[in-house]
């Protein structure tokens, strides 16, 4: 079982370090990071979350041995609830999954049970595990804001002052952008994502929204924290009656992550993958 109390900050993780791939199964490789570390900066306290949601991981490189020692390969979808006390650092998840490569399991059900147990302990809440991946969608079911004509001069820190809305023009619409980029807070590596925003309320100014998303370009924060920041800023500045924010990040190390946050009561978006993933 993973000891979720032994880790403190992202700097204590394997990120940015040369680490040998594990030869044996080791659940202790999973590195939980308390969500409170990012939420405190947003004024989100304890269990009083202003959103519902989840983090949907897609694992493309998963393998183990069957009972006779024959290699088995698979893909998997992992769903971590946003209400869990911890997120799981991505490199640690990659190392953990690779630690299964030499482990024997009698069947798929045993692998699924092992994954669910270990990930749930690390996250501090029940994690969903299903084999397979959602389909690649031919295009977003939303209107892109990326062609908006606007000058952009600031790329960090994220500036919610760019967010404007017209209360005289209530709408219900879905917007998207492929231009979201931020950086890993430990290694500085770039993280790329497509963002989808669905809302009902005052019409959001599209050039302002694009300038706001561009202001993440040199910002250093984990994927999940970026999405929560976007949700909190749009909710506070634009005052929508309902709001859904989903980011689909491109793959790294055989994993991609798709954090989703929405006003309570919202139905989760249909699982899918972008062509960039």
mmCIF file of N, CA and C in Angstrom, residues 11 14 30 74 134 217:
data_model
loop_
_atom_site.group_PDB
_atom_site.id
_atom_site.type_symbol
_atom_site.label_atom_id
_atom_site.label_comp_id
_atom_site.label_asym_id
_atom_site.label_seq_id
_atom_site.Cartn_x
_atom_site.Cartn_y
_atom_site.Cartn_z
ATOM 1 N N UNK A 11 8.795 19.021 -5.500
ATOM 2 C CA UNK A 11 10.252 18.949 -5.574
ATOM 3 C C UNK A 11 10.801 17.667 -4.951
ATOM 4 N N UNK A 14 10.011 12.355 -8.320
ATOM 5 C CA UNK A 14 11.021 11.936 -9.295
ATOM 6 C C UNK A 14 11.103 12.878 -10.484
ATOM 7 N N UNK A 30 4.072 5.504 -6.642
ATOM 8 C CA UNK A 30 3.041 6.527 -6.825
ATOM 9 C C UNK A 30 3.294 7.687 -5.867
ATOM 10 N N UNK A 74 -2.070 -3.592 -23.016
ATOM 11 C CA UNK A 74 -3.416 -3.030 -22.950
ATOM 12 C C UNK A 74 -3.319 -1.516 -22.869
ATOM 13 N N UNK A 134 -11.299 6.053 -24.871
ATOM 14 C CA UNK A 134 -12.414 6.621 -25.616
ATOM 15 C C UNK A 134 -11.992 6.932 -27.051
ATOM 16 N N UNK A 217 0.871 31.110 -20.786
ATOM 17 C CA UNK A 217 1.883 30.521 -21.662
ATOM 18 C C UNK A 217 3.220 30.273 -20.967
#
